[in-house]
Coordinates of C-alpha atoms and ligand atoms in Angstrom, one line a residue:
X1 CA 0.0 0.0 0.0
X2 CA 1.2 3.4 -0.7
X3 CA 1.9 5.8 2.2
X4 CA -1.2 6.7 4.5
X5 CA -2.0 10.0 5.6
X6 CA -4.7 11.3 8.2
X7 CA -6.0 12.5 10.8
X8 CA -5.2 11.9 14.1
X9 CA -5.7 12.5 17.8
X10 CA -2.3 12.2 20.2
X11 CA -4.2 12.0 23.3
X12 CA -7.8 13.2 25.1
X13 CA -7.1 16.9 25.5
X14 CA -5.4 17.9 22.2
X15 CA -6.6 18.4 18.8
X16 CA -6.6 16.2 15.7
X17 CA -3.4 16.9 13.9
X18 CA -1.6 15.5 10.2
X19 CA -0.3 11.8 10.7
X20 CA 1.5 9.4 8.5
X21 CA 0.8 6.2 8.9
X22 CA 1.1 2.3 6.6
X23 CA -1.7 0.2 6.1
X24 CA -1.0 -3.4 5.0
X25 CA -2.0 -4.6 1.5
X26 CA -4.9 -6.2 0.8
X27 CA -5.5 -10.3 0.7
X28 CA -7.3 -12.0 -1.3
X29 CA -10.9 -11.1 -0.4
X30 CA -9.8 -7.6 0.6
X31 CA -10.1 -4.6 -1.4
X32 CA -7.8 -1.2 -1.0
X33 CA -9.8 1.8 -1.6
X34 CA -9.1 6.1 -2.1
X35 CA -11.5 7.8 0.6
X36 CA -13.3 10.2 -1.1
X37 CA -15.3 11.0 1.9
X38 CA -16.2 10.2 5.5
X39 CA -18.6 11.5 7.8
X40 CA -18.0 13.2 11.6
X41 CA -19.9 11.1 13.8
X42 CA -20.5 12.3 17.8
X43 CA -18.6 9.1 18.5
X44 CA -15.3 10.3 16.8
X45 CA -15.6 12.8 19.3
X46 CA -16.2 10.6 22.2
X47 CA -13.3 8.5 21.2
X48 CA -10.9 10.9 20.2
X49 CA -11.4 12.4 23.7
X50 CA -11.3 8.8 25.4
X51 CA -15.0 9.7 27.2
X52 CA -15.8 6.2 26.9
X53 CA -12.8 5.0 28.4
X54 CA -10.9 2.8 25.5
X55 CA -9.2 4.9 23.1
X56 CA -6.0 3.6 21.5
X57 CA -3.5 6.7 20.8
X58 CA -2.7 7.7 17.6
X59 CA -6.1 7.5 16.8
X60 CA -7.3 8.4 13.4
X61 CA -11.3 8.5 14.0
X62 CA -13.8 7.7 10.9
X63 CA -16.3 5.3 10.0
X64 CA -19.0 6.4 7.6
X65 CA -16.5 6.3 4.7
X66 CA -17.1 6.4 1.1
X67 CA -14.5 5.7 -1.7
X68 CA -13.1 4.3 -4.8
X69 CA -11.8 1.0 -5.1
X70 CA -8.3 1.3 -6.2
X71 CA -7.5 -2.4 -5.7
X72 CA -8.9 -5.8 -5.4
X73 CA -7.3 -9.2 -4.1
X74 CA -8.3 -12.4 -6.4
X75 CA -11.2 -13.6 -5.1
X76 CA -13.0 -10.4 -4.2
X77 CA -16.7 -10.9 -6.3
X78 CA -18.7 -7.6 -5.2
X79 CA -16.1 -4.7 -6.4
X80 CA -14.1 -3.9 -9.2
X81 CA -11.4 -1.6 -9.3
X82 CA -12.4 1.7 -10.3
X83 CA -16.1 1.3 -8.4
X84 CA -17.6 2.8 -5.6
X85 CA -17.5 1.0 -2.2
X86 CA -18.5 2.0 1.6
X87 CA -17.3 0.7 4.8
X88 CA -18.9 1.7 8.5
X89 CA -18.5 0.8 11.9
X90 CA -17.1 -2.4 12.2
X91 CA -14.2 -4.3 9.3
X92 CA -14.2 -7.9 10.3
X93 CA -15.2 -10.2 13.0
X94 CA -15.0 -14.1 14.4
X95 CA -17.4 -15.0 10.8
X96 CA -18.6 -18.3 12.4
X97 CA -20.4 -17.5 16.0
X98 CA -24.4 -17.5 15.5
X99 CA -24.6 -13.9 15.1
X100 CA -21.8 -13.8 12.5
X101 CA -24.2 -16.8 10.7
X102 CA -27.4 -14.8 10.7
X103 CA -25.5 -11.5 9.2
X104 CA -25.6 -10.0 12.6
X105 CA -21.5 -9.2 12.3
X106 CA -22.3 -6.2 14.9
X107 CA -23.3 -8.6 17.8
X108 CA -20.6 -11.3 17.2
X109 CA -19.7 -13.1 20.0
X110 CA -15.9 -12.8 20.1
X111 CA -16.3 -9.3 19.5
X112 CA -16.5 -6.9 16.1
X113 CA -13.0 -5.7 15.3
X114 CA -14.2 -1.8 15.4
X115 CA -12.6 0.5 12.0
X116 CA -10.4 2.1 14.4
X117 CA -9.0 1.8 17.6
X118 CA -9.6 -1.7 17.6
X119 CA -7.0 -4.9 17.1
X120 CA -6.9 -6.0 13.1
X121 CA -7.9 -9.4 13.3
X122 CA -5.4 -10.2 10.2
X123 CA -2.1 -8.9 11.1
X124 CA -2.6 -7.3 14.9
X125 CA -1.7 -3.8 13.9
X126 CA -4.5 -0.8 15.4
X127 CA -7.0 0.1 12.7
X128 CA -6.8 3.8 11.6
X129 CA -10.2 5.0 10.0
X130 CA -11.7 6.9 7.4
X131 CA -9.9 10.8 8.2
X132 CA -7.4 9.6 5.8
X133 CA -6.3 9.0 2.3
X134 CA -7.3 5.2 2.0
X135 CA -8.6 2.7 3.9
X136 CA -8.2 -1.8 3.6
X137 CA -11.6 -3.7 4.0
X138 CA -12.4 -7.3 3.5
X139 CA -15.6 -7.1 1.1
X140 CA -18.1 -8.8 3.3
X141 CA -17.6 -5.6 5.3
X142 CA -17.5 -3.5 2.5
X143 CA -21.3 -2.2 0.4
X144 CA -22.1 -0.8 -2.8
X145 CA -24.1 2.4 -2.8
X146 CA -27.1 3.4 -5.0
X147 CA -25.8 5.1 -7.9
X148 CA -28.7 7.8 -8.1
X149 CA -27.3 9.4 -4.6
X150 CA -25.1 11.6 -3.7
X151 CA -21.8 10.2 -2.5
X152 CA -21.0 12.8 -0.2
X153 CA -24.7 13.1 1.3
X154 CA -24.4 8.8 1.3
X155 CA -21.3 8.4 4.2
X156 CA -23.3 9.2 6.9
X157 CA -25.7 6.6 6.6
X158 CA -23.1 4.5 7.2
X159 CA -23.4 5.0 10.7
X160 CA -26.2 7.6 11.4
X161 CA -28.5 5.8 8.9
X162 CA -28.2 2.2 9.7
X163 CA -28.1 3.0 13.9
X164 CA -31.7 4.7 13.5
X165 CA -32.5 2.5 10.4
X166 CA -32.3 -0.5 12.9
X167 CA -34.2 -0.1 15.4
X168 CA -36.9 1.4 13.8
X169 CA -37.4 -1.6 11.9
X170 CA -36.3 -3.8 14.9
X171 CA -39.7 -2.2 16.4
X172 CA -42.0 -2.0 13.9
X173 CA -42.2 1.5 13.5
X174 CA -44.9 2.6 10.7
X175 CA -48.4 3.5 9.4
X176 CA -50.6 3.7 13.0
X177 CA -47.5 4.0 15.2
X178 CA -46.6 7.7 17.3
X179 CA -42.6 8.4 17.2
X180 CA -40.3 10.4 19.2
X181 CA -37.0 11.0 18.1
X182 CA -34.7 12.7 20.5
X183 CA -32.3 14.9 19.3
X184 CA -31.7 16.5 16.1
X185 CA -28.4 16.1 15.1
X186 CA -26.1 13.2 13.1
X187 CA -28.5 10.6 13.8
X188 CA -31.7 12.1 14.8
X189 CA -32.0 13.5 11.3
X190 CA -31.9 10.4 9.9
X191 CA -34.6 9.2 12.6
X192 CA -36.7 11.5 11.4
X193 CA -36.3 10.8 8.0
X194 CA -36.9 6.9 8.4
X195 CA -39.4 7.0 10.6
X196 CA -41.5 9.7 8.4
X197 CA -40.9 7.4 5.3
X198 CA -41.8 4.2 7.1
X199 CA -45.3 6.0 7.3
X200 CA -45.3 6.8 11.5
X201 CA -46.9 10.1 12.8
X202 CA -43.3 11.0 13.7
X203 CA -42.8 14.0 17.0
X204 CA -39.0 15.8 16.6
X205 CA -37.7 16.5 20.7
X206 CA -35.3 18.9 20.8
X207 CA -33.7 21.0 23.2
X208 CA -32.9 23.8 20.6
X209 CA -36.2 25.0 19.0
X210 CA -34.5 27.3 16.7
X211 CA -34.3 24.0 14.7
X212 CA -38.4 23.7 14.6
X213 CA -39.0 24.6 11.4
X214 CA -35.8 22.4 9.5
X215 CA -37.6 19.3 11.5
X216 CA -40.6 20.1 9.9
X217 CA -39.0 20.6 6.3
X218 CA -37.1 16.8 7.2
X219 CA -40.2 15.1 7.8
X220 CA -41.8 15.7 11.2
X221 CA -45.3 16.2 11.7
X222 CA -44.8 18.0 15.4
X223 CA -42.0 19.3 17.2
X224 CA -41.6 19.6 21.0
X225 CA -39.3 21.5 23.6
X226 CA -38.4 19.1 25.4
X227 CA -37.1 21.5 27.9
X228 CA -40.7 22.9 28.4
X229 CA -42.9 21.1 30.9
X230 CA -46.1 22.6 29.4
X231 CA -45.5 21.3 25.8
X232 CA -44.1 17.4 27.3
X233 CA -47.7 17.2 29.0
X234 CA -49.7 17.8 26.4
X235 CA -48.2 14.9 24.6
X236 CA -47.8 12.8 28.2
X237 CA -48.7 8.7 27.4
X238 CA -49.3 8.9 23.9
X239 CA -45.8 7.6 22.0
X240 CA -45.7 3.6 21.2
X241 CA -42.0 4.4 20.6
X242 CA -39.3 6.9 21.6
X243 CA -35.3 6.7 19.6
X244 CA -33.1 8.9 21.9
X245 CA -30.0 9.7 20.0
X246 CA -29.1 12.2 22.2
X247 CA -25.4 12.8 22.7
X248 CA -25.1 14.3 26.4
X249 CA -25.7 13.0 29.6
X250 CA -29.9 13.9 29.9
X251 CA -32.6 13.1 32.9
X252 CA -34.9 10.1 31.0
X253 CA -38.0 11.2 33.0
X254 CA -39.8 13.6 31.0
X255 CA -39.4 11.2 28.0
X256 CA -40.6 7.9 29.2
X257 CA -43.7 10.1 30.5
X258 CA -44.6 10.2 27.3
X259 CA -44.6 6.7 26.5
X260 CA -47.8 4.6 26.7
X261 CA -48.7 1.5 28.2
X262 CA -46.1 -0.8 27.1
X263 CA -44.2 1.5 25.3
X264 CA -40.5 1.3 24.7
X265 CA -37.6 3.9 24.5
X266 CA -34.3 2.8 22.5
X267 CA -31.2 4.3 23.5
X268 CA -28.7 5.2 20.8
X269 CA -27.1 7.9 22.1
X270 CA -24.2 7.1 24.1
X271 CA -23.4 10.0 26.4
X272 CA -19.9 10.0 28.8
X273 CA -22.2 9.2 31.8
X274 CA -25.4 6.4 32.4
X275 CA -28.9 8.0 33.0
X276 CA -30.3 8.1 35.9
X277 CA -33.6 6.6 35.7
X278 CA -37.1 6.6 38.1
X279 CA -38.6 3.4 38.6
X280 CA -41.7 4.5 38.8
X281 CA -41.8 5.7 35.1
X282 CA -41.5 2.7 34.2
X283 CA -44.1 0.4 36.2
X284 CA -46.3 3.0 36.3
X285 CA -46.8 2.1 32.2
X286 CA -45.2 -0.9 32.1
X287 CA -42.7 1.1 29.8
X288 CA -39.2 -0.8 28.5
X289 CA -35.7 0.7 27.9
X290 CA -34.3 -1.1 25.1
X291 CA -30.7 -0.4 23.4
X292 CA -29.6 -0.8 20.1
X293 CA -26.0 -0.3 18.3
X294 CA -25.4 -0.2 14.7
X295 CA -26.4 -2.8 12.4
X296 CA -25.3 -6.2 10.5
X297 CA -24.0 -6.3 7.1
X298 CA -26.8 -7.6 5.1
X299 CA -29.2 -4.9 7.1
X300 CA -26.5 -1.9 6.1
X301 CA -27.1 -3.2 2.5
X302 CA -30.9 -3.3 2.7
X303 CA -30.7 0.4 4.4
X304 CA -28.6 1.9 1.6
X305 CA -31.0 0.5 -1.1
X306 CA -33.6 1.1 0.5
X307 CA -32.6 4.9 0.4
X308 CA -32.1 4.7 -3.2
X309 CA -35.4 3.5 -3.9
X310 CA -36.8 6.5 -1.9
X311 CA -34.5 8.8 -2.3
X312 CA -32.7 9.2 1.4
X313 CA -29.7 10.8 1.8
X314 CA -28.4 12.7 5.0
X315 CA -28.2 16.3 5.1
X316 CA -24.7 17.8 5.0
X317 CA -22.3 20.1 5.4
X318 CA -19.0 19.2 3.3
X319 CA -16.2 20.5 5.0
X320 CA -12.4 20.5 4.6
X321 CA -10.5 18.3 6.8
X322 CA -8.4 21.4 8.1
X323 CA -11.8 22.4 9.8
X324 CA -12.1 19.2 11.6
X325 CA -11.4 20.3 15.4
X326 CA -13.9 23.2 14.2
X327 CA -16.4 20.8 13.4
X328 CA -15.8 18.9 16.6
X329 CA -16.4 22.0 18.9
X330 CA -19.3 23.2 16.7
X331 CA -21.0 19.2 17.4
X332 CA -20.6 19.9 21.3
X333 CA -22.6 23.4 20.9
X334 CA -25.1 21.3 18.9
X335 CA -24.5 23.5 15.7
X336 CA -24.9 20.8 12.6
X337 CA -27.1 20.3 10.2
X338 CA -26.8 18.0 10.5
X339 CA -23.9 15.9 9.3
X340 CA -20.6 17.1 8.9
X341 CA -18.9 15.4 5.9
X342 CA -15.2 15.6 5.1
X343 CA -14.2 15.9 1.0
X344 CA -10.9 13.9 1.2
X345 CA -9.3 15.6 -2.0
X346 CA -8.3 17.8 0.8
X347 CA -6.0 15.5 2.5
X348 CA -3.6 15.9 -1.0
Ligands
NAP1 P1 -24.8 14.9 17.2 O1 -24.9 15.1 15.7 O2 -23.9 15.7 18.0 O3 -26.3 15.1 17.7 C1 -26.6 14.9 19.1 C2 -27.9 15.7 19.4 O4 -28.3 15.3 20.7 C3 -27.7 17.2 19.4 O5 -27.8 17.8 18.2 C4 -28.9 17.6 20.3 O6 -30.1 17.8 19.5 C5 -29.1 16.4 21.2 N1 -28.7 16.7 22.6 C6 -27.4 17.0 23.0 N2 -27.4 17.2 24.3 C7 -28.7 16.9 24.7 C8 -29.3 16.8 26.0 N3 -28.6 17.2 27.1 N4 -30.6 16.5 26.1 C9 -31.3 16.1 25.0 N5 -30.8 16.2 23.8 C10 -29.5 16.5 23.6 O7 -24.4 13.4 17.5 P2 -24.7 12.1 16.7 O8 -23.5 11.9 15.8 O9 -26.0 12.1 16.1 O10 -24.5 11.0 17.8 C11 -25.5 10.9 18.9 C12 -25.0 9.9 19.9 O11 -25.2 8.6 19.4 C13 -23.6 10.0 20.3 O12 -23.5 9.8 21.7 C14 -22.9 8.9 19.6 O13 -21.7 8.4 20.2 C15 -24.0 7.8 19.6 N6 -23.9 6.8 18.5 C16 -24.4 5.5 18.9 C17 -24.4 4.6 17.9 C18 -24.9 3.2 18.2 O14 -24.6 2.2 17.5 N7 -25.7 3.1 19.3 C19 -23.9 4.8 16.6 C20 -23.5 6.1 16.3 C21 -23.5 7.1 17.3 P3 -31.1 19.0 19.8 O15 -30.3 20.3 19.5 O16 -32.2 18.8 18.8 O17 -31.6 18.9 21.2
ZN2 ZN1 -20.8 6.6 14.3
ZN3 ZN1 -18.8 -13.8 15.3

């Protein structure tokens, strides 16, 4: 592989700064590909700043990554060199636990090798992700994208699409159904969207209500302050189903007040610190807190085709990769709309 060239963060406290790097060459069901762009999800945040606790230093964050196929190892079947291919969260795993057998790659046993920070199952190197030049990807990990969409506008859903995509299928989320999405940012967007094409009457909650009227453009039939007690009430017991992607530590209270009977909130967002929650809230409606993290390999496919059939793309800012750490402080201030996108021809 030629010389690699990133992104990286040094440690917790200091910016993301220019790092050379090698990457190994591909085998034979591996392909090699030239990011063209990758997404800024909240977690490269999170890790880069080691808030969950298992950051691996120099860390090159990135995992909603879409580029060209530059090469392709002799028995690779789905790409060609010279295509267009997409890699997200996770770039191997064990391949032969149950989950691994039903396509569910993100729940193996033995543990998904993550695409960076994480231990390369092949040659035991730390994986460097998509805030670089090029990237090495067995093609079971690998997708192909619609060619109607936009490729910039098409590496978020590599993350943000499939972790909302998920679980909204996962609950049966549609025509009949009332759905709270917490959170407009990265993945709420894409929560909106989903859930307003999978037919639900679909509520925005957001703490910034200068967003109200981009939530209603994306898809959302109502949007509520979450932050004022007068406007929760009036929706009090009436959700079947609540996705919280929000990114900071938040009092789950007011929400699961809005559940009905047997309703169920599914955490996404993965704040530095657990929620406190009140029992009560939850025998009082018989209410369940449910989790949900990514997606398998054959669901990412479905997600991303399903999107070309209808037409789903996140909504972007394209940014250079010099305004990275810009990007970074502007996510904690929750100023994105709502996915920032790196163009790698910036990297040159
Ligand atoms: P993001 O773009 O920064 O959006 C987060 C949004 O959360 C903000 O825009 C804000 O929306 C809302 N928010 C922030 N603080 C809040 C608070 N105190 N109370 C209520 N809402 C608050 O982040 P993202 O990229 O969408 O990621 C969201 C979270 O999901 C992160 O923690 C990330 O690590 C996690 N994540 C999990 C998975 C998974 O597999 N489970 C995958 C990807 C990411 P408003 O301004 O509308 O209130
Ligand atoms: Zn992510
Ligand atoms: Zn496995």
């Amino acid at each position: 592989m030629p010389q690699s060239k990133g992104y990286a963060a040094h440690d917790s406290t200091s910016s993301l700064v220019p790092f050379a790097f090698t990457r190994r060459d591909p085998g034979a069901t591996e392909i090699a590909i030239e990011v063209l762009y990758c997404g800024v999800c909240h977690s490269d945040l999170h890790m880069a700043r080691n808030e969950w606790g298992n950051a691996i230093y120099p860390l090159v964050p990135g995992h909603e990554i879409v580029g060209r196929v530059t090469a392709a190892g002799s028995d690779v079947k789905k790409f060609k060199v010279g295509g267009i291919a997409a890699v997200g969260v996770i770039v191997d795993s064990c391949r032969h636990c149950a989950p691994c057998d039903r396509g569910e790659e993100h729940f193996c046993v033995e543990g998904a090798t993550l695409t960076y920070a994480a231990k390369d199952r092949v040659d035991g190197s730390i994986t460097m992700g998509g805030y670089s030049n090029n990237y090495v990807v067995d093609e079971r990990f690998a997708h192909s994208i619609p060619s109607n969409l936009d490729m910039a506008a098409v590496a978020p859903l590599l993350c943000a699409g499939i972790t909302t995509y998920s679980p909204l299928r996962h609950w049966n989320v549609g025509p009949g159904k009332k759905v709270g999405i917490i959170g407009l940012g990265g993945l709420g967007h894409m929560g909106l969207k989903f859930a307003h094409s999978f037919g639900a009457h679909t509520v925005q909650l957001t703490t910034s209500l200068k967003k109200k009227e981009d939530a209603l453009k994306l898809g959302a039939d109502e949007v509520v302050l979450s932050t004022d007690a007068n406007a929760m009430n009036a929706h009090a017991g009436t959700f079947d189903f609540i996705l919280d992607t929000a990114s900071a530590p938040h009092d789950l209270d007011p929400y699961l007040a809005l559940l009905k009977l047997d309703g169920t909130i599914t955490l996404v967002g993965l704040p530095e610190k657990p929620p406190a929650v009140n029992i009560f809230s939850l025998i009082t409606r018989r209410a369940s807190i449910a989790g949900s993290m990514i997606g398998g390999m054959p669901e990412t496919q479905e997600m991303l085709d399903y999107c070309g059939r209808h037409n789903i793309t996140s909504s972007v800012e394209v940014i250079p990769i010099q305004k990275i750490n810009e990007a970074f402080e502007r996510l904690l201030k929750q100023d994105v709309k709502y996915r920032f996108v790196i163009d790698m021809s910036t990297l040159k």
